[in-house]
Amino acid sequence: MKKILFLLLSTFSFFNVFSQENPIKWKASYTSISATEGEIIVVADIDKGWHTYSQQPNNAVPIPTFFSYKGSKDYELIGSTEENNAHEEFDAALGEKLLVFVDKAEFKQKVRLNTKKAHTIFLKIEYICCDNKMCLPPTTIDLSVKVQ
C-alpha cells in the first residue's frame, strides 16, 4: 500500500517538477592503486534539502542506488561497489527510517586491470532523489572514467 501511495504521489509531483534541474550532480574519477589495480570513485553532490538512498535493499525504498558496469576484457571488478557517508534518517516522504545520503555521497569500486593500454570504463547509476515532501522520478545516468 505504501508503494502504491508513493508512486501516486511521485507521479503527481513529477508534473510539478518536470522542468526542475536534477538536485544531484554526479562525477566519476579513476585512481591507480598499483600497476594492475585501481579504484573508480563516484561522488554525488546533493543540493540542500534533498537526499538519495543507500544501495542497501529495503522494502520501503522504491529505488536503492544501483551501479552497473559495462563488461570489458580490459578490466574486472573486485568485490562490489562500497559506499561512505550513508546514515539512518527518518524519511518523511516514505514514512520510515532509511539509510540516506545528504549533501554528499561517495562510492568506490576496485578494479583489476587486464591490460596496460589506455581504455575507458563505462558505468550506469540508477537512483531516486527526494526531499521531505516528494520524490522525483527514478533516474539513470551514464558515466565513464579513463584508465591510463
XYZ file of N, CA and C in Angstrom, residues 59 102 116 125 133 143 145:
21
model
N 12.524 -2.659 1.838
C 11.194 -2.735 1.237
C 10.539 -1.376 1.040
N 22.874 12.731 2.398
C 22.553 14.147 2.245
C 23.863 14.885 1.994
N 47.609 -3.020 -20.154
C 48.338 -1.794 -19.812
C 47.963 -0.647 -20.741
N 24.357 4.532 -13.294
C 23.863 4.651 -11.925
C 22.360 4.883 -12.000
N 9.059 16.255 1.020
C 7.669 16.250 0.562
C 7.403 15.298 -0.591
N 28.061 7.365 -16.832
C 29.340 7.995 -16.520
C 30.446 7.143 -17.131
N 35.057 6.664 -16.958
C 36.361 7.086 -16.456
C 37.425 6.540 -17.394
